[in-house]
Coordinates of C-alpha atoms (C1' of nucleotides) in Angstrom, one line a residue:
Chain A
X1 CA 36.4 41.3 36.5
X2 CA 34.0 40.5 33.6
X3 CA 34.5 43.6 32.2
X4 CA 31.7 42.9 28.8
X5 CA 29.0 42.4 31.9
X6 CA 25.7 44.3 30.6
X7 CA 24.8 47.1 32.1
X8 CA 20.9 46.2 32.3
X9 CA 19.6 44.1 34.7
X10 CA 17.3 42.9 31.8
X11 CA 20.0 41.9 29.6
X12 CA 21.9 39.9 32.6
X13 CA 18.8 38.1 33.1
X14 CA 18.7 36.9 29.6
X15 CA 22.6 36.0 29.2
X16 CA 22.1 34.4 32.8
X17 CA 19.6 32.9 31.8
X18 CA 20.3 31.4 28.8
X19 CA 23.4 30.2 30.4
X20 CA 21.4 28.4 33.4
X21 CA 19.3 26.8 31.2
X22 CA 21.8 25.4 29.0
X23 CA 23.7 23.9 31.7
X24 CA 21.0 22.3 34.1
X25 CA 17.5 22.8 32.1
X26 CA 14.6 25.3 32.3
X27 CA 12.8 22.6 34.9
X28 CA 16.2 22.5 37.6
X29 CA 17.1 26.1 36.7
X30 CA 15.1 28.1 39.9
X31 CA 14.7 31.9 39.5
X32 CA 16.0 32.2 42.8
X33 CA 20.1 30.5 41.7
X34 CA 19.3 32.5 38.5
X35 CA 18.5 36.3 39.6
X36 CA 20.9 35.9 42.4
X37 CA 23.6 34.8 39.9
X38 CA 22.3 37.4 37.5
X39 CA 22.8 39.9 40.5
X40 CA 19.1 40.9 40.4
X41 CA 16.4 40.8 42.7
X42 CA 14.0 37.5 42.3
X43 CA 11.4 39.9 41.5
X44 CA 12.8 41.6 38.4
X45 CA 11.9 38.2 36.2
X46 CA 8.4 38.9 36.9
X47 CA 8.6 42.6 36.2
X48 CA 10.4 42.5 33.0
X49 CA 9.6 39.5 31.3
X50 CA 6.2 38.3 33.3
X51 CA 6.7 34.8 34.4
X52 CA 9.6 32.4 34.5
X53 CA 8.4 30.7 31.0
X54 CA 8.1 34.5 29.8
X55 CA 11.6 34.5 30.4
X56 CA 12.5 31.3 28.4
X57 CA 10.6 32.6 25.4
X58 CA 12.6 35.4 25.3
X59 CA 15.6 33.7 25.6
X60 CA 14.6 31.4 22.5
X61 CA 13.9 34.2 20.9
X62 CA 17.4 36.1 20.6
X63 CA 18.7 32.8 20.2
X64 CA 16.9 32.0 17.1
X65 CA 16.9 35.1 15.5
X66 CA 20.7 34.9 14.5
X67 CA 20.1 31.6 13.4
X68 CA 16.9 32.0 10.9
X69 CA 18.9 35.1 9.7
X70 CA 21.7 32.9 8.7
X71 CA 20.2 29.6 7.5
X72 CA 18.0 31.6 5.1
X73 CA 20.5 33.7 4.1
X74 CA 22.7 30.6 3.1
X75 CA 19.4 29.1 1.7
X76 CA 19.3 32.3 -0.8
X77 CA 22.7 32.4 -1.2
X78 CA 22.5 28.5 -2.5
X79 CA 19.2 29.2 -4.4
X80 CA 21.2 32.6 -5.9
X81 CA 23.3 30.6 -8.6
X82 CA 20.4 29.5 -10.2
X83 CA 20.9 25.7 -10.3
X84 CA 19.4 23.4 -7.8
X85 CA 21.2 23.5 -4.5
X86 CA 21.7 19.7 -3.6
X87 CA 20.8 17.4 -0.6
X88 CA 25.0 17.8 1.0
X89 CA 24.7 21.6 0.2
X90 CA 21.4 22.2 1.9
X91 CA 22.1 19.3 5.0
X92 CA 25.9 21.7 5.0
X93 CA 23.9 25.0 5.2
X94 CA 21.1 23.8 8.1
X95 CA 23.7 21.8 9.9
X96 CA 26.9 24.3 10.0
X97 CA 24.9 26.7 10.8
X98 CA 24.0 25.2 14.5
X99 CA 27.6 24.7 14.5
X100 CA 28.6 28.4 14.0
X101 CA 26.6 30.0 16.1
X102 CA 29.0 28.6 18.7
X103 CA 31.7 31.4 17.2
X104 CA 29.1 33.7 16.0
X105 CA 27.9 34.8 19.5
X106 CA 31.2 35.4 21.2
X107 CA 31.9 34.2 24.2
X108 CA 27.7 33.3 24.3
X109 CA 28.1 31.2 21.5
X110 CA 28.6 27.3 22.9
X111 CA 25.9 28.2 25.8
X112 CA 23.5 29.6 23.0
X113 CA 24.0 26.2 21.2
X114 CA 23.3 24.3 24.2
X115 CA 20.7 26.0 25.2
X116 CA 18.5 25.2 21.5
X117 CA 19.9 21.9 21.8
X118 CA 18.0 21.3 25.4
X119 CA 15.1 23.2 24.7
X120 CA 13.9 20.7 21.8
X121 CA 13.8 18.2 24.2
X122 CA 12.6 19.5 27.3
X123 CA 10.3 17.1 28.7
X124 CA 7.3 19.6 29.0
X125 CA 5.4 20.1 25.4
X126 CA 4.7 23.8 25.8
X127 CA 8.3 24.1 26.1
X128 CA 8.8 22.0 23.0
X129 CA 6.4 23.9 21.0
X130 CA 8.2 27.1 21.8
X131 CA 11.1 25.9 19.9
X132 CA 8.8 24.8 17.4
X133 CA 6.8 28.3 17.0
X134 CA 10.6 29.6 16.0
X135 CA 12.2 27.2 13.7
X136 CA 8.5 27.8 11.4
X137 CA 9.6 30.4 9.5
X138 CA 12.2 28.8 8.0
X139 CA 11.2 25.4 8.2
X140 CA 8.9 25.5 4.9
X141 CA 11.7 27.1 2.5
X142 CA 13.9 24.6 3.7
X143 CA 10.9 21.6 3.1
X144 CA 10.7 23.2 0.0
X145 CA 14.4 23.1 -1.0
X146 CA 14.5 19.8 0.1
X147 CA 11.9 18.2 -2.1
X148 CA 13.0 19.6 -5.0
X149 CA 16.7 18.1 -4.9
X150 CA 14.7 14.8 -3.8
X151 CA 11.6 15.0 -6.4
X152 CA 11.4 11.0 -5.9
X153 CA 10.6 11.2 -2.6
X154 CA 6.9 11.4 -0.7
X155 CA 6.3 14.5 0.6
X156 CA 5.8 12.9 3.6
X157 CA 8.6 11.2 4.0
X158 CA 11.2 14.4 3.2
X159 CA 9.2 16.0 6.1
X160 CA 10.3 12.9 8.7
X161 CA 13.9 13.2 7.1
X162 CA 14.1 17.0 7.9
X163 CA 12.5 15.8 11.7
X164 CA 15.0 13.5 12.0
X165 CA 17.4 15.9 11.0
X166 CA 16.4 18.7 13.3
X167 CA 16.4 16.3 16.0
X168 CA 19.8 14.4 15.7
X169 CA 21.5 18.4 15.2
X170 CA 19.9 19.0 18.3
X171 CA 21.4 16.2 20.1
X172 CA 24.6 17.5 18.7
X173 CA 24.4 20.2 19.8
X174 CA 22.9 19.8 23.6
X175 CA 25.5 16.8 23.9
X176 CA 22.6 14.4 25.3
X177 CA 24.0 11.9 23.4
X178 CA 27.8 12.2 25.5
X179 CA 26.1 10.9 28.3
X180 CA 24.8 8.0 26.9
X181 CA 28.5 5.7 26.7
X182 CA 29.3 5.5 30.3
X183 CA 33.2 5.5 29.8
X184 CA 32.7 8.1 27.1
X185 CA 34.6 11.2 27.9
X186 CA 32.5 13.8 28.3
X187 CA 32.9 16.8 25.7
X188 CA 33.1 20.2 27.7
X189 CA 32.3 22.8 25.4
X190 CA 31.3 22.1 21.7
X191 CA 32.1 20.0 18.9
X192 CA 35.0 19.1 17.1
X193 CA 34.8 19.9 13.4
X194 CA 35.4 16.3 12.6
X195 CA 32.5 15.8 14.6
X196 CA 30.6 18.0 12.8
X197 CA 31.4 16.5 9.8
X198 CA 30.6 13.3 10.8
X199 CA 27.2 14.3 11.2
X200 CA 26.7 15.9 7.9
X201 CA 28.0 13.1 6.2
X202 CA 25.5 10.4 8.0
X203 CA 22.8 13.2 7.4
X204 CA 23.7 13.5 3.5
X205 CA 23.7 9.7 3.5
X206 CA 20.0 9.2 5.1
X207 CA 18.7 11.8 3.4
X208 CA 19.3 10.5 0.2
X209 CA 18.3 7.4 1.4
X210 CA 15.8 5.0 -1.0
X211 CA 12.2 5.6 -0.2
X212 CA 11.0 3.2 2.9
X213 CA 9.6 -0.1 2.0
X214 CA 6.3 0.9 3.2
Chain B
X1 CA -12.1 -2.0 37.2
X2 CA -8.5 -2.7 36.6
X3 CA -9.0 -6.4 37.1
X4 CA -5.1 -6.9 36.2
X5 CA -3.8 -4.2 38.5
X6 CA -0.6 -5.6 40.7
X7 CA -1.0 -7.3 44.4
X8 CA 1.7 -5.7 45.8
X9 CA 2.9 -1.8 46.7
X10 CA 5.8 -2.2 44.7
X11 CA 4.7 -3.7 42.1
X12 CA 1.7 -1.1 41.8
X13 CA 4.3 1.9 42.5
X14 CA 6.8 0.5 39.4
X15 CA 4.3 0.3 36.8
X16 CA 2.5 3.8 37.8
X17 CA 6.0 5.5 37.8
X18 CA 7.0 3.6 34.3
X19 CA 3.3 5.3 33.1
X20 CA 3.6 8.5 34.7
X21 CA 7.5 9.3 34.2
X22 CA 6.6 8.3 30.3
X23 CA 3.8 10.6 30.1
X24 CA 5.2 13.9 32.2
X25 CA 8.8 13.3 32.6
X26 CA 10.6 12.5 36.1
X27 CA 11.0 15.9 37.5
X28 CA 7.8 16.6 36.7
X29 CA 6.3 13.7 38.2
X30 CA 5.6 14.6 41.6
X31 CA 5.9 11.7 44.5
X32 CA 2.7 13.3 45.7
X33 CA 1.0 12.3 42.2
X34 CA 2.3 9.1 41.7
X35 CA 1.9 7.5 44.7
X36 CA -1.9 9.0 44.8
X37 CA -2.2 7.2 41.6
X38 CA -0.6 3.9 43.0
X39 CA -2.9 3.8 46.1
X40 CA 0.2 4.5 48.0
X41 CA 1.4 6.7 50.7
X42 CA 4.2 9.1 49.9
X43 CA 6.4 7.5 52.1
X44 CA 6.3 4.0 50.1
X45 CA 8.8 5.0 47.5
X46 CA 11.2 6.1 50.1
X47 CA 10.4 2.8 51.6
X48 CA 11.2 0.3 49.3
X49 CA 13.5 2.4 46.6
X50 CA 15.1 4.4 48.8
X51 CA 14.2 7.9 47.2
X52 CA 12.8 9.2 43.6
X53 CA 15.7 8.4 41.8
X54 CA 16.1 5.4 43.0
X55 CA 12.5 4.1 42.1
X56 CA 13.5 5.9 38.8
X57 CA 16.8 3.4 38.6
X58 CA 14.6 0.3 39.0
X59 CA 12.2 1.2 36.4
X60 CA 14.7 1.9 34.0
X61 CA 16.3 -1.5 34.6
X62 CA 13.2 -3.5 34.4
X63 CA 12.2 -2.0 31.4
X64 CA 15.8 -2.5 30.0
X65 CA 16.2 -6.0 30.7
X66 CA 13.7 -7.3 28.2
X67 CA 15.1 -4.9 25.4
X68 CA 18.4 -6.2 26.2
X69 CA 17.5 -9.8 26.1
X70 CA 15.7 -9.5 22.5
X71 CA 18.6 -7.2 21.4
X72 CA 21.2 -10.0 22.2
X73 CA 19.1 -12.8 20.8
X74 CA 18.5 -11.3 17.4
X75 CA 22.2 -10.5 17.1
X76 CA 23.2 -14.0 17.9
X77 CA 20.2 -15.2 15.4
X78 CA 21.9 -13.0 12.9
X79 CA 25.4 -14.3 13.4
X80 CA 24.8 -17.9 13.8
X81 CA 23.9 -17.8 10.3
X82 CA 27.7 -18.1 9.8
X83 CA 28.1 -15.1 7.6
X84 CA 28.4 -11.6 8.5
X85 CA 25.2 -9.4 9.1
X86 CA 24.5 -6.6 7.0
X87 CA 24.3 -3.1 8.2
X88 CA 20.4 -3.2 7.4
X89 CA 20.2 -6.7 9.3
X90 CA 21.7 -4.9 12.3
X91 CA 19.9 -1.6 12.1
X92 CA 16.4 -3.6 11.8
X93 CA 17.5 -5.5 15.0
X94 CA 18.4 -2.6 16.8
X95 CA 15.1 -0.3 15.8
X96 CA 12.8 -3.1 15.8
X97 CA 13.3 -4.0 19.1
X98 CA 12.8 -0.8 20.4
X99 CA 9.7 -0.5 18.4
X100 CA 8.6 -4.6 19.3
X101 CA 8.3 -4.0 23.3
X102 CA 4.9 -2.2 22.2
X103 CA 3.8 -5.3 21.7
X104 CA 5.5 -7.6 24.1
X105 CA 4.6 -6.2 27.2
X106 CA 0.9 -6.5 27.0
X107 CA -1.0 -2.8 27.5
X108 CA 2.0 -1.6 29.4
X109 CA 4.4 -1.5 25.7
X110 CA 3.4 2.0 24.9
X111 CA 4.3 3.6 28.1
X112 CA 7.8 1.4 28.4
X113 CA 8.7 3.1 24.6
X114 CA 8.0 6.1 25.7
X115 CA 9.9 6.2 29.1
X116 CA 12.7 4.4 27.5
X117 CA 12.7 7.1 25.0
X118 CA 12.2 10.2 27.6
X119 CA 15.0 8.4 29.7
X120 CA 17.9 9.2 27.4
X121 CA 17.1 12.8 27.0
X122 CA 16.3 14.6 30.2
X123 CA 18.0 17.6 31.6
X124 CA 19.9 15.7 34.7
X125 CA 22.6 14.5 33.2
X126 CA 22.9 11.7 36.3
X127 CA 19.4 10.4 35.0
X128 CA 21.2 10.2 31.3
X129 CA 23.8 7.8 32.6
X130 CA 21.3 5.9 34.3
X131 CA 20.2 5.1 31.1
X132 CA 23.9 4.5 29.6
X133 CA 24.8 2.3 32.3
X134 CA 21.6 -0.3 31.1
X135 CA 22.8 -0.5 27.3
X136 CA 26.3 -0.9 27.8
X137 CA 26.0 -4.1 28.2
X138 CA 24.7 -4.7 24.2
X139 CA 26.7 -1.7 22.9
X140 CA 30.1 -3.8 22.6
X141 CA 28.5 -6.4 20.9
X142 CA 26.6 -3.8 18.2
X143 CA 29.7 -2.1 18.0
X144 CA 31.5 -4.9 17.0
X145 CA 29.1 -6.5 14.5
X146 CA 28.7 -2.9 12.8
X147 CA 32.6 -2.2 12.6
X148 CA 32.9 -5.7 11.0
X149 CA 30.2 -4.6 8.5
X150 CA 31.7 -1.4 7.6
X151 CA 35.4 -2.7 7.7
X152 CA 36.7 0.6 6.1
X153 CA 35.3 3.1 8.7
X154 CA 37.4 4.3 11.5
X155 CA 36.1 2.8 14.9
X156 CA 35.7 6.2 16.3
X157 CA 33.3 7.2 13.0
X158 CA 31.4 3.5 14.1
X159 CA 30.8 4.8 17.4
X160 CA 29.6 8.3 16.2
X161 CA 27.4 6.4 14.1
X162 CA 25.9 4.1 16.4
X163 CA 24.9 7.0 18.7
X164 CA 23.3 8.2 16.3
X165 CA 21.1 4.9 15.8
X166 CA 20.2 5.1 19.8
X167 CA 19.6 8.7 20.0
X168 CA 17.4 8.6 16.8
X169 CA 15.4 5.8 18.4
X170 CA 15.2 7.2 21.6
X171 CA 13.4 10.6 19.6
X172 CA 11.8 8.2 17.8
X173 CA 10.2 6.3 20.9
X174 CA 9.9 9.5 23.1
X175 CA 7.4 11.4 20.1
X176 CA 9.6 14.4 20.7
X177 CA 9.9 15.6 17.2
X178 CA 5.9 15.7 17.0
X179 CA 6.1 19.1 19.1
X180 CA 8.9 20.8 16.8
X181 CA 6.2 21.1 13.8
X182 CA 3.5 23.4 15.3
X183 CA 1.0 22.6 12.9
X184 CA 1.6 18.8 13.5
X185 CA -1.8 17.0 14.7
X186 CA 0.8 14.5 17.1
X187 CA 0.6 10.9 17.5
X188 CA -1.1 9.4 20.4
X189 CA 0.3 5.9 21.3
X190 CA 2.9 4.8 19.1
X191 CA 4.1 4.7 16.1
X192 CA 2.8 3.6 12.3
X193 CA 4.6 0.7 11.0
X194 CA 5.7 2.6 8.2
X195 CA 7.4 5.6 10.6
X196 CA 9.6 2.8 12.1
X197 CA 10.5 1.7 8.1
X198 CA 11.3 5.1 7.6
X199 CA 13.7 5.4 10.4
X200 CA 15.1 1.8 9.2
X201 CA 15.8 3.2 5.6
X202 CA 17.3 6.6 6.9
X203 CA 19.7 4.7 9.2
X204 CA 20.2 2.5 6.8
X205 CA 21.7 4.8 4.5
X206 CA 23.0 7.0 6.9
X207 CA 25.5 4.2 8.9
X208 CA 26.7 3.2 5.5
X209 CA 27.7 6.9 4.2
X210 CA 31.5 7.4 2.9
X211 CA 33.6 8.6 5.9
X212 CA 33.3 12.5 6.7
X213 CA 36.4 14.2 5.1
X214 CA 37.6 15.4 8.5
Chain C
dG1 C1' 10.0 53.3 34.3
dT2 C1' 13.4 50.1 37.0
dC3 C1' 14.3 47.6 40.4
dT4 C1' 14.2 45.7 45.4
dA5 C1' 12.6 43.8 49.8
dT6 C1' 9.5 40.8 51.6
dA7 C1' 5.4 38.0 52.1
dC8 C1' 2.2 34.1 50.4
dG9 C1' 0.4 29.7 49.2
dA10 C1' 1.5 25.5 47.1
dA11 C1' 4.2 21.6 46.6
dG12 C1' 8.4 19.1 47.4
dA13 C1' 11.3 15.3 50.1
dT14 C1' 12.4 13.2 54.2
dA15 C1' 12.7 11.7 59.2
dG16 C1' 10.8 9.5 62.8
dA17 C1' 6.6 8.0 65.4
dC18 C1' 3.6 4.3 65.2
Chain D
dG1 C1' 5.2 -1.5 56.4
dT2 C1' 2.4 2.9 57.0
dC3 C1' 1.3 7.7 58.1
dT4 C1' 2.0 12.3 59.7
dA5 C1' 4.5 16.3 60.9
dT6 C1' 8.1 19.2 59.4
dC7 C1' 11.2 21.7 57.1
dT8 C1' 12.7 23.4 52.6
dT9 C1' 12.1 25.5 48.2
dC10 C1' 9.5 26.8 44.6
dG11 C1' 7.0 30.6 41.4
dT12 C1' 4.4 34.5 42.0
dA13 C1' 2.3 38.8 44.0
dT14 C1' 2.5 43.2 46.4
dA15 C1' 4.2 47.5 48.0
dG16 C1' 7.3 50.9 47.8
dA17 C1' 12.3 53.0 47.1
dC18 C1' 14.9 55.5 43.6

DNA sequence: GTCTATACGAAGATAGAC
DNA sequence: GTCTATCTTCGTATAGAC
């Protein structure tokens, strides 16, 4: 019935994958639910990708790709007119980004989102660090960007703002936070606009923030 | 050597879980470990909590209960002032609490930050709630002090806020952004003094932005 | 090269004897 | 209250079919 199923077992294991993940976690996720969902043998993880976190990286790695492409191509795009692209324009460009990707990937797109979204916060470091080893290359452009529309500002400071920033787009987007009001109702797959919005507006706001009374 | 280490079983068992959840995460905190660590028998936990999630349940709420407890006193502090509190007022209360039970609970503060912090973000969505189910209590009184101090927002744009605030913390306390710059040398224990301003100003700012033009 | 069937050792939680 | 025995499930390794 799903007629857009890959035809290599390699490329079920990653959409599989990246699906399991985002729904329960890379710690709950076993390869055994996950090959025998992907319809592969448990077996075929090790062979194509080496080990279970093999696997993970992998999947962090399609999933980032499309989105370094885009946030530096909006970064350009912003730098392109010559002036200074301001604090809304560059919190708009990182933050909308994580939200597109939801339409960007198809049908993948809200389990791709997710799945960044958990991986941040996966209680295991070496997981951690693997989403850290991919948002890198674009993390110093956008440092960069950042402390030249906020000159005022201690380097070290603009560096916590962009961590905080990362971090509350990644709750966003992994929907942590949902759980967290008891009678909330519980948001099944994305993110209203609004509620996108919202964010960049608070983000805008804290960026621009008056330096901490240290 | 540990001259203050607990009488009893279950006093011994809380305090290594509260450590060892903080430090690995529950699911990967094995019985096994912890109960070695405890000078316990596997069986103990099943014993008196009933099973892992249930030991995972009390911790939370013991650590919870003292948060609470300073969280509602500095709000009343700030109200029975007679005038309203300022957004910063209720921020600091909020943050500094979080960041305070370093200190108040003797050498265990660290670890209870931590866990707290882990709590709200790991994969099993049941453990989440766990964690939701222990603030509710404060959240209608925060969410009512911060809608009267930001009169012109919608309530539902107070609440996004708000969860904000806790999630923020909760990365805050949990030293899960550390991992997300590779090159990052990461913080041990806690936090400076002038990390938990930082959040403070960013909030700050943030909670008092101009609605989102949804 | 791709993939499957199956086996292995470690670690998990729990039930029931004591 | 404690301990042990048991049963399950995990990730990985090996051998071989196509």
């Amino acid at each position: 019935m799903n007629t857009s199923r890959p035809a290599s077992t390699r490329d079920r294991l990653l959409d599989t994958a990246e699906r399991l993940f985002a729904e329960h976690g890379f710690a709950a996720t076993s390869l055994r639910t996950l090959t025998e969902a992907a319809g592969a043998n448990v077996a075929a993880v090790n062979y194509h990708f080496g080990s279970k976190e093999g696997l993970l990286r992998s999947v962090v790695e399609r999933a980032m790709a499309s989105v370094n492409g885009e946030r530096l191509r909006l970064l350009e795009e912003l730098g392109a007119s010559g002036r200074k692209p301001t604090v809304e324009e560059l919190v708009r460009a990182f933050v909308a980004t994580g939200a597109s990707i939801v339409e960007r990937s198809g049908e993948r797109g809200p389990a791709v989102a997710r799945f960044l979204g958990r991986v941040m916060f996966e209680p295991d470091p070496a997981v951690r660090r693997l989403f850290g080893t991919e948002v890198a290359p674009v993390e110093g452009q956008y440092l960069d960007a950042l402390q030249a529309a906020l000159p005022e500002l201690p380097p070290d400071e603009v560096a916590f703002r962009y961590r905080a920033m990362v971090g509350l787009l990644g709750l966003h987007q992994s929907n942590a936070l949902d759980d967290l009001h008891p009678g909330r109702p519980k948001t099944v797959a994305g993110h209203t606009r609004t509620e996108t919005d919202r964010l960049i507006a608070l983000l805008t706001a804290g960026l621009q923030a008056p330096p901490a009374a240290g």
